[in-house]
mmCIF file of C-alpha atoms and ligand atoms in Angstrom:
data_model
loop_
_atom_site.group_PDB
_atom_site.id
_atom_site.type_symbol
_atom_site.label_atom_id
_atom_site.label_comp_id
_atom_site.label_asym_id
_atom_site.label_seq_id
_atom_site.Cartn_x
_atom_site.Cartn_y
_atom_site.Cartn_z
ATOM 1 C CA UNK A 27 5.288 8.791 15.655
ATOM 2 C CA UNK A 28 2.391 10.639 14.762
ATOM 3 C CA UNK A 29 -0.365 11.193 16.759
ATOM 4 C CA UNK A 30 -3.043 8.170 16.422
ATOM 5 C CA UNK A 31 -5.625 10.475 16.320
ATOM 6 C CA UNK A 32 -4.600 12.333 13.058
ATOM 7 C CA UNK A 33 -3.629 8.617 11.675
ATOM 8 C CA UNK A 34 -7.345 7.843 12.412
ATOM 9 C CA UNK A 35 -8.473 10.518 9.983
ATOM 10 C CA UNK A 36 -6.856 9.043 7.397
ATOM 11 C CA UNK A 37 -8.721 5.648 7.679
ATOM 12 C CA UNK A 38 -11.621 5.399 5.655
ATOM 13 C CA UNK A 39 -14.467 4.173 7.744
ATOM 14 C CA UNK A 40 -16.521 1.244 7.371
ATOM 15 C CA UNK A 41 -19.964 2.517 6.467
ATOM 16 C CA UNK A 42 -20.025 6.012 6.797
ATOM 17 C CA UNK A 43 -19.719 8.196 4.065
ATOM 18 C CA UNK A 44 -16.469 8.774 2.553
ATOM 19 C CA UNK A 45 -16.064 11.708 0.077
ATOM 20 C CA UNK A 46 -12.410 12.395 -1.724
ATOM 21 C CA UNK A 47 -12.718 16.029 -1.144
ATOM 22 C CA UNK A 48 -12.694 15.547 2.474
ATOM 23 C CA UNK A 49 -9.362 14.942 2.144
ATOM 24 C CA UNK A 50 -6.651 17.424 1.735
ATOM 25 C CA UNK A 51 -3.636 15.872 -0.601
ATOM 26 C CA UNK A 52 -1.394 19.139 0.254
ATOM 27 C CA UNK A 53 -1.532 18.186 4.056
ATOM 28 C CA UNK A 54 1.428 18.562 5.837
ATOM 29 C CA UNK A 55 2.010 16.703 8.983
ATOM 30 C CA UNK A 56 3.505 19.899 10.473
ATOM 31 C CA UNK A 57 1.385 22.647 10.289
ATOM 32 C CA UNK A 58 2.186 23.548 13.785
ATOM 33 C CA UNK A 59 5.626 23.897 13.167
ATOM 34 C CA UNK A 60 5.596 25.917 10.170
ATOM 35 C CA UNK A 61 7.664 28.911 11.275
ATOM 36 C CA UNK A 62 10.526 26.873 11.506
ATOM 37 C CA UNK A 63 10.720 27.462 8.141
ATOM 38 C CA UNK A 64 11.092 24.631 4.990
ATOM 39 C CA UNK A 65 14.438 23.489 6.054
ATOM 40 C CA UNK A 66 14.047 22.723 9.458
ATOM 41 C CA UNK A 67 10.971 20.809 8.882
ATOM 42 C CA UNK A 68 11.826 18.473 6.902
ATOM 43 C CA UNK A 69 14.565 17.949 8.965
ATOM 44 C CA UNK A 70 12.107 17.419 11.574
ATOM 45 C CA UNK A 71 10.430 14.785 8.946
ATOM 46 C CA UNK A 72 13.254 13.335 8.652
ATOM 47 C CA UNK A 73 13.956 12.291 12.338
ATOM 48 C CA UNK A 74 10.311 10.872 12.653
ATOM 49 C CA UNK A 75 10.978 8.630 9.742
ATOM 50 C CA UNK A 76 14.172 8.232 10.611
ATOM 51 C CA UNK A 77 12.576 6.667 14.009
ATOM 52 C CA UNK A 78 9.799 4.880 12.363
ATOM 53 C CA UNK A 79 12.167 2.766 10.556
ATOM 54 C CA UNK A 80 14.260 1.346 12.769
ATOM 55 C CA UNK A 81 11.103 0.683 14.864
ATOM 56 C CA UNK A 82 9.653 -0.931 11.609
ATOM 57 C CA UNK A 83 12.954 -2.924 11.397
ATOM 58 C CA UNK A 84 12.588 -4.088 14.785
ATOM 59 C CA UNK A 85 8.773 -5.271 14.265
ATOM 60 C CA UNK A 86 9.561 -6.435 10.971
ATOM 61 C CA UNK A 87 12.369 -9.012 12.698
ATOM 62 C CA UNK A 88 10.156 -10.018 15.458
ATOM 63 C CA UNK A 89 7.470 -10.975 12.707
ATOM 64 C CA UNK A 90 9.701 -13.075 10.981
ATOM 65 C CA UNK A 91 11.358 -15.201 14.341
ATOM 66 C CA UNK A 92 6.882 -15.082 15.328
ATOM 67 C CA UNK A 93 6.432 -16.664 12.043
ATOM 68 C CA UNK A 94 2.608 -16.563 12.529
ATOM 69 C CA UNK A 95 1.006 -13.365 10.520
ATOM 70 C CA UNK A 96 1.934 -12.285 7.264
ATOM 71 C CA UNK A 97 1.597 -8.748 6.287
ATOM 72 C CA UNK A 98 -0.011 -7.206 2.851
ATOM 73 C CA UNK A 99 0.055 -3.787 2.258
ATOM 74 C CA UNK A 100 -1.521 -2.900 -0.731
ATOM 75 C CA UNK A 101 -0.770 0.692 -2.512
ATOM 76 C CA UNK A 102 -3.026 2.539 -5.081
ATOM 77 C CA UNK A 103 -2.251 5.832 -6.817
ATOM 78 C CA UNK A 104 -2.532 8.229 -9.828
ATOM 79 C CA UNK A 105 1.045 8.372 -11.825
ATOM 80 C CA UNK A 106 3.863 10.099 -10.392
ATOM 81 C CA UNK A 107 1.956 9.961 -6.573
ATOM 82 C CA UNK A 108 5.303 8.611 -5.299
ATOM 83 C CA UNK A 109 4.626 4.688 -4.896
ATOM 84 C CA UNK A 110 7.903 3.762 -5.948
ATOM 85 C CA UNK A 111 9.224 6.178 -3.559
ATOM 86 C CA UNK A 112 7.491 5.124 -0.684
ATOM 87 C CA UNK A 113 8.622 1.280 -1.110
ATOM 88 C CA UNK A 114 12.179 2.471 -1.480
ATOM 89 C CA UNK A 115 11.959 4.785 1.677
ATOM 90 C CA UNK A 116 10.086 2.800 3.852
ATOM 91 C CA UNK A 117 11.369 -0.287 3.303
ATOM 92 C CA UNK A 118 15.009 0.805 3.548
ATOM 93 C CA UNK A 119 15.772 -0.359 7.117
ATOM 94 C CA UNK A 120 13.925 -3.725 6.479
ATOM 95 C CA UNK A 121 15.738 -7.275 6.077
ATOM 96 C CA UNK A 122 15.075 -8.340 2.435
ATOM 97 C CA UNK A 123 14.622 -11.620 3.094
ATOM 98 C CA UNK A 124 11.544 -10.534 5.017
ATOM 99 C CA UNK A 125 9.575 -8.342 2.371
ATOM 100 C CA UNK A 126 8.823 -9.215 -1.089
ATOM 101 C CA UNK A 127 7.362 -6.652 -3.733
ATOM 102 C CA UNK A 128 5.052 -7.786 -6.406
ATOM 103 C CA UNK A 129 4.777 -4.996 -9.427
ATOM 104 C CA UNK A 130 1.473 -5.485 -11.593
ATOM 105 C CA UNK A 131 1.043 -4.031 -14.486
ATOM 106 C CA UNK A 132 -1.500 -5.117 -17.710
ATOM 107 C CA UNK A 133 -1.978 -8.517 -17.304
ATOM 108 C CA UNK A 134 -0.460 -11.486 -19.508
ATOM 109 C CA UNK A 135 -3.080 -13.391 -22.043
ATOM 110 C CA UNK A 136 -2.989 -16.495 -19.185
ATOM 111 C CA UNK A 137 -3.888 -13.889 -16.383
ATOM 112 C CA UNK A 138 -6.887 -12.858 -18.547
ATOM 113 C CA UNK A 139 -7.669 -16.568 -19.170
ATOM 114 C CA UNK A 140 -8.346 -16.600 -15.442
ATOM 115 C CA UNK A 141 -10.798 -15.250 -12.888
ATOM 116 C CA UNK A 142 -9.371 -11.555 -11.907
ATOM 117 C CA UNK A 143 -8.029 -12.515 -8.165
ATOM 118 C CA UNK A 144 -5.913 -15.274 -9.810
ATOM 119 C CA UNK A 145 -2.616 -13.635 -10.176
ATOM 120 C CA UNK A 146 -2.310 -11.541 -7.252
ATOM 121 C CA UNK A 147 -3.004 -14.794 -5.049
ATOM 122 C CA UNK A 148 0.357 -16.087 -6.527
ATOM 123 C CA UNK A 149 2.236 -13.488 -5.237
ATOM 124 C CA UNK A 150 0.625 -13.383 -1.090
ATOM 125 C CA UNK A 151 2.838 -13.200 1.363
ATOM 126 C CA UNK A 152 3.564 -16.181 3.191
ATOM 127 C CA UNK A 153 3.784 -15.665 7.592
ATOM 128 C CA UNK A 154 6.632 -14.237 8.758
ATOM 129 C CA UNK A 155 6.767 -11.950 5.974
ATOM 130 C CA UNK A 156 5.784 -8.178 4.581
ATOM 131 C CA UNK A 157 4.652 -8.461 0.940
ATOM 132 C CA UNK A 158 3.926 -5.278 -0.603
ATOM 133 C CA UNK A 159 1.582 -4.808 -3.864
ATOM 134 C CA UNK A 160 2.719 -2.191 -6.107
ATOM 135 C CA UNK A 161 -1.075 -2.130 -7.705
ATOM 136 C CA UNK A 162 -3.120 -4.901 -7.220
ATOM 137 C CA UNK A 163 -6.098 -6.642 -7.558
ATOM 138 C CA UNK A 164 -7.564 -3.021 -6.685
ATOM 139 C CA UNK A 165 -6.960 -2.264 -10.206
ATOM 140 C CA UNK A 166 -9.682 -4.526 -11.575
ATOM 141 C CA UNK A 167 -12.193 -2.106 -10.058
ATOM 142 C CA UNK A 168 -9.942 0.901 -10.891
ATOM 143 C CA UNK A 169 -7.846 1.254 -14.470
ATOM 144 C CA UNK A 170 -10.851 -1.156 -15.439
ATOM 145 C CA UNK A 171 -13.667 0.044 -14.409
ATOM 146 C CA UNK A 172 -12.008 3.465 -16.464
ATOM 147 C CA UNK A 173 -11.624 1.539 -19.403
ATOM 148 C CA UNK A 174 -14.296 -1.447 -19.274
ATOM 149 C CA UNK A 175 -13.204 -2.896 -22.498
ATOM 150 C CA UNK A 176 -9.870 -4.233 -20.806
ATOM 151 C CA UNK A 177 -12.475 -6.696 -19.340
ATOM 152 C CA UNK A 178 -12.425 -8.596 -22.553
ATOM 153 C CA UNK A 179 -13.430 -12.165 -21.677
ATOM 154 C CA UNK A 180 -13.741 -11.553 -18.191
ATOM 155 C CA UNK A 181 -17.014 -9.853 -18.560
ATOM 156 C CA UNK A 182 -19.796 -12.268 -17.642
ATOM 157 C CA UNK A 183 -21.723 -14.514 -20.879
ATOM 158 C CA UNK A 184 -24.309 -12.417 -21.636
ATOM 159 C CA UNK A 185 -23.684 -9.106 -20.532
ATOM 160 C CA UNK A 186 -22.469 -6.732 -22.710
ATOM 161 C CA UNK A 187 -21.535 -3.731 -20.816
ATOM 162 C CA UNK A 188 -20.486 -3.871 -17.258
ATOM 163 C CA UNK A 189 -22.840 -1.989 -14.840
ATOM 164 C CA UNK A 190 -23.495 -0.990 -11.721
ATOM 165 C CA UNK A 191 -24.435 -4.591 -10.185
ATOM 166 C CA UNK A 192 -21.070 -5.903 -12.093
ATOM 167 C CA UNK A 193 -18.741 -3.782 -10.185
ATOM 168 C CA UNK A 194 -20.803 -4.282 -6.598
ATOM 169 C CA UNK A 195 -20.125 -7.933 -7.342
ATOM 170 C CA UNK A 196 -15.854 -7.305 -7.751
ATOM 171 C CA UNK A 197 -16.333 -4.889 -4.559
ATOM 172 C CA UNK A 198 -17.733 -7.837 -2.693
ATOM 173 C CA UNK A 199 -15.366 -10.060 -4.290
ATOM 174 C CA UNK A 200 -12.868 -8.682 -2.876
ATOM 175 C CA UNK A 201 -13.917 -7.771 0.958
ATOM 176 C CA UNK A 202 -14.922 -11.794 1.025
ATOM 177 C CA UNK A 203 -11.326 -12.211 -0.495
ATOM 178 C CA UNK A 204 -9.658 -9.793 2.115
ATOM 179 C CA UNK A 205 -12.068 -11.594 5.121
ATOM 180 C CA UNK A 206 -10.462 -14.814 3.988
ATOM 181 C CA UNK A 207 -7.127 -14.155 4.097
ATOM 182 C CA UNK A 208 -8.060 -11.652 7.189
ATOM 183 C CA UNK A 209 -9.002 -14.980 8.963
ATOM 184 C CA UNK A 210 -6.111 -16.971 7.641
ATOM 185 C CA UNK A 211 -3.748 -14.169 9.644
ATOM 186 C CA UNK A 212 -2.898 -11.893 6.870
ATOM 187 C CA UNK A 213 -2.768 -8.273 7.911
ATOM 188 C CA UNK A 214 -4.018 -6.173 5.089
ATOM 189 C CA UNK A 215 -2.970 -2.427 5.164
ATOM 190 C CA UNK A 216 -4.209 -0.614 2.327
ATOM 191 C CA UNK A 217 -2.936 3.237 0.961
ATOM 192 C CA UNK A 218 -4.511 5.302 -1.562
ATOM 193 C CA UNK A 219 -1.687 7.978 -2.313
ATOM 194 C CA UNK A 220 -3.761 10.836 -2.747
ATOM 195 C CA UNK A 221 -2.061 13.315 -4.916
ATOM 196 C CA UNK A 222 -3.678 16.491 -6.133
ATOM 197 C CA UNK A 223 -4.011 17.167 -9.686
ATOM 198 C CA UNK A 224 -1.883 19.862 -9.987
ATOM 199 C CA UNK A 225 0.930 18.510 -8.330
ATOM 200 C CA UNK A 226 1.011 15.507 -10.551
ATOM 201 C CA UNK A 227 1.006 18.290 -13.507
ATOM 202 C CA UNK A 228 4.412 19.765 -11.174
ATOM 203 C CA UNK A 229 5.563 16.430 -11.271
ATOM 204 C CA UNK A 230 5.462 15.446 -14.789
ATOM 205 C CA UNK A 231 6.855 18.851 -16.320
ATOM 206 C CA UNK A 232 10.062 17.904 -13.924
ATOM 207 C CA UNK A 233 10.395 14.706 -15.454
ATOM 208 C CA UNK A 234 10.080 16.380 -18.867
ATOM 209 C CA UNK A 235 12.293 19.024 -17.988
ATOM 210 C CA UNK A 236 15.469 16.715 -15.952
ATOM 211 C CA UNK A 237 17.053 14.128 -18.183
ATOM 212 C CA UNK A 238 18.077 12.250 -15.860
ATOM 213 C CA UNK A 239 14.115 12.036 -15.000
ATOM 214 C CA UNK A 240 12.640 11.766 -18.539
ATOM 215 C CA UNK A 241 12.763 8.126 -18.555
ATOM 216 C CA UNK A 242 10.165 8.284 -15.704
ATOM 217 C CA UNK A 243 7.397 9.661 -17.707
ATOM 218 C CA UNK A 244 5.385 7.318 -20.288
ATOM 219 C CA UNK A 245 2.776 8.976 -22.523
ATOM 220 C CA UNK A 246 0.172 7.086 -21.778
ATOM 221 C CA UNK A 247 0.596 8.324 -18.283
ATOM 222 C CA UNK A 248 -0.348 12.065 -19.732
ATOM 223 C CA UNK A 249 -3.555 10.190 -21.518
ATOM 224 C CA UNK A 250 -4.476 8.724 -17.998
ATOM 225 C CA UNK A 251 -4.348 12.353 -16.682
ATOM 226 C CA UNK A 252 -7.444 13.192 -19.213
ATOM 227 C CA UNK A 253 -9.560 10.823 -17.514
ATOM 228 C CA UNK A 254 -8.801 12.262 -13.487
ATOM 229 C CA UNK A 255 -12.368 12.537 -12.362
ATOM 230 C CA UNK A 256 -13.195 9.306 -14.256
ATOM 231 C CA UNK A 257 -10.422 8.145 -11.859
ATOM 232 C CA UNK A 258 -11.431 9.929 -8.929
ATOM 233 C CA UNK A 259 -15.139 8.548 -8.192
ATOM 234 C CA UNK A 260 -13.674 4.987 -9.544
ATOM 235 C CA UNK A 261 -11.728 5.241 -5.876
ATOM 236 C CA UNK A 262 -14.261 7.259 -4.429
ATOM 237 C CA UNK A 263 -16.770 4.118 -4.725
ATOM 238 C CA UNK A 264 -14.130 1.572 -4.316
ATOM 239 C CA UNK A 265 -12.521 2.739 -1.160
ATOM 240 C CA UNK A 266 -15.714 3.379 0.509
ATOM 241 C CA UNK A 267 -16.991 -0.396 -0.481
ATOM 242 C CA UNK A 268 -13.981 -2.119 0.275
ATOM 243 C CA UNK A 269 -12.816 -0.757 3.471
ATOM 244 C CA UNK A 270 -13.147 -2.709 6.350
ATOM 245 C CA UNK A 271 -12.124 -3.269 10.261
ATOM 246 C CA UNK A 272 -10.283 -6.422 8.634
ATOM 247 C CA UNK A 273 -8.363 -4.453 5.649
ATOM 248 C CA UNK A 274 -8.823 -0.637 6.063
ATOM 249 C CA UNK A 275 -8.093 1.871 3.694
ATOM 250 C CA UNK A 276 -5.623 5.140 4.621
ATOM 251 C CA UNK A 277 -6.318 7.694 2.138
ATOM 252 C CA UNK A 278 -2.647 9.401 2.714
ATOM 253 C CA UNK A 279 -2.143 13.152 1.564
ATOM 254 C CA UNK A 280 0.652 12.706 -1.162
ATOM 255 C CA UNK A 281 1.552 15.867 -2.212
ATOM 256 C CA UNK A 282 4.326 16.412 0.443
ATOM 257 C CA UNK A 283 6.709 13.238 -0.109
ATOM 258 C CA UNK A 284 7.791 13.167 3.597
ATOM 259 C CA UNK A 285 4.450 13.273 4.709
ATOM 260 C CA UNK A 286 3.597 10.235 2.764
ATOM 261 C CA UNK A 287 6.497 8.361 3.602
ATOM 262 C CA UNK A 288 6.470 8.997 7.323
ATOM 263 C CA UNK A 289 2.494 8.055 7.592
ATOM 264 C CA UNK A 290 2.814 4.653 5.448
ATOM 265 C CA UNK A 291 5.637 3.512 8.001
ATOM 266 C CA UNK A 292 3.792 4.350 10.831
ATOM 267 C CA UNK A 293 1.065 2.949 10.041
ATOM 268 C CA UNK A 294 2.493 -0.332 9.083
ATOM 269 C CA UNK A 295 4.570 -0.079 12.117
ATOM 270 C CA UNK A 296 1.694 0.523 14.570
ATOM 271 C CA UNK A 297 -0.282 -2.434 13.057
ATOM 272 C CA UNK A 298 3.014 -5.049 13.128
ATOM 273 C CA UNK A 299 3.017 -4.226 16.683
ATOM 274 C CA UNK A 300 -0.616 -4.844 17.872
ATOM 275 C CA UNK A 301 0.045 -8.004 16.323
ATOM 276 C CA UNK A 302 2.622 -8.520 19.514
ATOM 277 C CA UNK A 303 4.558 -10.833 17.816
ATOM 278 C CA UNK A 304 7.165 -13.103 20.115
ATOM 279 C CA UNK A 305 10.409 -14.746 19.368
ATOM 280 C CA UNK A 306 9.689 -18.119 19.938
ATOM 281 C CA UNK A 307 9.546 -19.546 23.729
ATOM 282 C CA UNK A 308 12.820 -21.420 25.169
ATOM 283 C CA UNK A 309 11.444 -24.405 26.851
ATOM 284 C CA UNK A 310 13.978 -25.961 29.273
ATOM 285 C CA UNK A 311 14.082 -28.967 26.839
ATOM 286 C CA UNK A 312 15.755 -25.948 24.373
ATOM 287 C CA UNK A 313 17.805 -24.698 26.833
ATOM 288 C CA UNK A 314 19.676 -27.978 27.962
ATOM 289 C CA UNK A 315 20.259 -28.264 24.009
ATOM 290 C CA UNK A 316 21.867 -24.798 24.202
ATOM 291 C CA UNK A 317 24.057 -25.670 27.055
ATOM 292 C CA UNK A 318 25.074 -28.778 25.524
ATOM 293 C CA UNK A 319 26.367 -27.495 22.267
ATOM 294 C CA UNK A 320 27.603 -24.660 23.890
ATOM 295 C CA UNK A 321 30.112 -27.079 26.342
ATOM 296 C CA UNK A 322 30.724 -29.099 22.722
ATOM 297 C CA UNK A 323 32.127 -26.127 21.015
ATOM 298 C CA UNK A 324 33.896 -25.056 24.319
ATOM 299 C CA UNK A 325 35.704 -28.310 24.301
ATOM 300 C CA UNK A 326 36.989 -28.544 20.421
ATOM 301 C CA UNK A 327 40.763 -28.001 20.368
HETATM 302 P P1 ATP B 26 5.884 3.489 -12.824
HETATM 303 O O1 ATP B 26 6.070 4.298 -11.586
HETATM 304 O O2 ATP B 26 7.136 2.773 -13.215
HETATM 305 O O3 ATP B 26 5.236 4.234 -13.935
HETATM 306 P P2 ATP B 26 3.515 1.942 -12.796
HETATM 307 O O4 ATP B 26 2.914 1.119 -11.693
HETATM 308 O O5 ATP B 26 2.744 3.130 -13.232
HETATM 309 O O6 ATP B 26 4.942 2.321 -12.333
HETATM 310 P P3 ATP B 26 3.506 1.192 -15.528
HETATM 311 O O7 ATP B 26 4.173 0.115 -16.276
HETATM 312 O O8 ATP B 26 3.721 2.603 -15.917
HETATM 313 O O9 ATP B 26 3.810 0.971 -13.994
HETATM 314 O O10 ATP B 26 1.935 0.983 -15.565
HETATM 315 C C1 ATP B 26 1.318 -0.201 -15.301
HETATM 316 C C2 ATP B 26 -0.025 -0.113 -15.992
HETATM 317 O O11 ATP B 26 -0.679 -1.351 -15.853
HETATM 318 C C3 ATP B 26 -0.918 0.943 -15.384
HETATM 319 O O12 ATP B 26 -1.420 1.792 -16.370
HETATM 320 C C4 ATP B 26 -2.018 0.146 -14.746
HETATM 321 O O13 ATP B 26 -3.246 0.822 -14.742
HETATM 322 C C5 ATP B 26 -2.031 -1.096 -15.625
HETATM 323 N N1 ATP B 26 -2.651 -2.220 -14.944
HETATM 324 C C6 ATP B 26 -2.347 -2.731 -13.761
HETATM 325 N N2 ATP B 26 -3.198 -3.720 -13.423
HETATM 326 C C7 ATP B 26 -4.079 -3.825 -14.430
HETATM 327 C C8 ATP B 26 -5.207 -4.649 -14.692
HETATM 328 N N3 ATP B 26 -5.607 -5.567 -13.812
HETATM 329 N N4 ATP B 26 -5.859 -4.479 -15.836
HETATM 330 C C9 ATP B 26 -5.477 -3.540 -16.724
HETATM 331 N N5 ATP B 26 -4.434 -2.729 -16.552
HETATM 332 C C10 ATP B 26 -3.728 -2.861 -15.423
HETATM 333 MG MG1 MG B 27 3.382 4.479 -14.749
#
């Protein structure tokens, strides 16, 4: 685990002011035990999230038989900030039948046809289960707001350049959207992988340099790079608008892989299990149906 009160510097607080720059994307969860040296801490990272997943497993199974909440975790980040990663790490110890991942990328000419929520309402997670969104409707405020003329049709009859009233409108959009399904008992956990620019730079030049890496990088991932402060204040205002008690926002330092990994499970962990989520009660009804099968199949030949 780590402690609750560093996990509570991560969360983005309703109403107060949130700067990016508060927040260091080089943090390492173990600063205290740095003389161990590189080696033995991340063996040290690796036992913690070798913990947190099998306690994620165990929540994860116990939300499934409780068949009440579903769970939505929603992850934002620049290229190469290790989103991939963090599904295929955290997720490891999980039953698939219990998570689904939804991938969005540029939407389809019948997406666009629609209002911008549309398509990522498809893909919700139904109770029982963890669905995760690999971007999401986040994007529509993000990529878009970067690049308003991806708004096409979707911009409002009449106005021809989206402002500053036009994006307030998505950001409260989408906290009514996140209250709804809030109320409905959808647990929203949102991450903003928050990777520095220079380690992204580190990043890329490895997946230039490996081959068996190179199919990893995309050019058009190099021309997103040219618009990083663009970037930055489009999550700068979104995160600070859109997080709420209901759906919070963990800005989690990215840089360090481990770290990253080991504060999304927790997280998600910590949250499955204030749920408290039951197997379902045995009524005696039940268990005189138990102990009548259980004589059938005791008496078959
Ligand atoms: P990978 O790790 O494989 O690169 P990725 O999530 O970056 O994963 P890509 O296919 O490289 O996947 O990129 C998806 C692209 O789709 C991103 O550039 C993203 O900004 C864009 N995209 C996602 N949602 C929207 C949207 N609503 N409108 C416009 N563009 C979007
Ligand atoms: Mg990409």
């Amino acid at each position: 685990m780590i402690r609750p009160d560093i996990i509570d510097l991560l969360r983005v607080k309703p109403g107060k002011k949130f700067r990016l720059k508060d927040h260091n994307p080089g943090w390492k969860q173990s600063e205290e035990f740095e003389e161990l040296g590189k080696d033995a801490l991340k063996e040290r990272a690796k036992a913690i999230l070798d913990t947190n997943l099998a306690d994620l497993a165990e929540a994860q199974g116990r939300l499934y038989a409780d068949g009440r909440y579903a769970v939505l975790i929603v992850l934002q980040a620049m290229d190469a900030a290790g989103k991939d990663g963090t599904i295929k790490h955290v997720m490891s110890g999980v039953n698939p039948q219990g998570c689904q991942v939804s991938s969005f990328k540029k939407p389809s000419a019948e997406e666009l046809a629609h209002d911008f929520l549309w398509r990522y309402v498809k893909a919700l997670p139904e109770r029982g289960r963890i669905g995760i969104f690999n971007r999401s409707y986040y994007e529509d405020v993000l990529v878009v707001k970067v690049h308003p003329e991806l708004l096409g049709r979707q911009l409002p009859p009449g106005a021809e350049k989206p402002g500053k009233k036009f994006w307030e409108a998505r950001y409260e959009d989408i906290v009514a959207f996140e209250r709804h399904l809030a109320r409905n008992g959808t647990v929203i956990l949102k991450f903003f992988l928050n990777l520095s620019k220079g380690e992204q730079k580190r990043r890329f030049l490895e997946r230039l340099d490996r081959p068996e890496k190179n199919w990893k990088f995309s050019a058009s991932d190099l021309a997103e790079r040219t618009h990083w402060d663009a970037y930055m204040d489009a999550y700068e205002d979104a995160l600070a608008a859109t997080s709420t008690d209901e759906a919070p926002w963990y800005v989690v330092p990215a840089d360090h892989k481990w770290v990253t990994r080991a504060v999304v499970a927790d997280v998600v962990t910590t949250a499955i299990r204030g749920l408290d989520p039951r197997y379902p009660d045995v009524t005696d009804e039940d268990r005189k149906r138990l102990a009548a099968a259980r004589a059938q199949l005791a008496a078959e030949e």
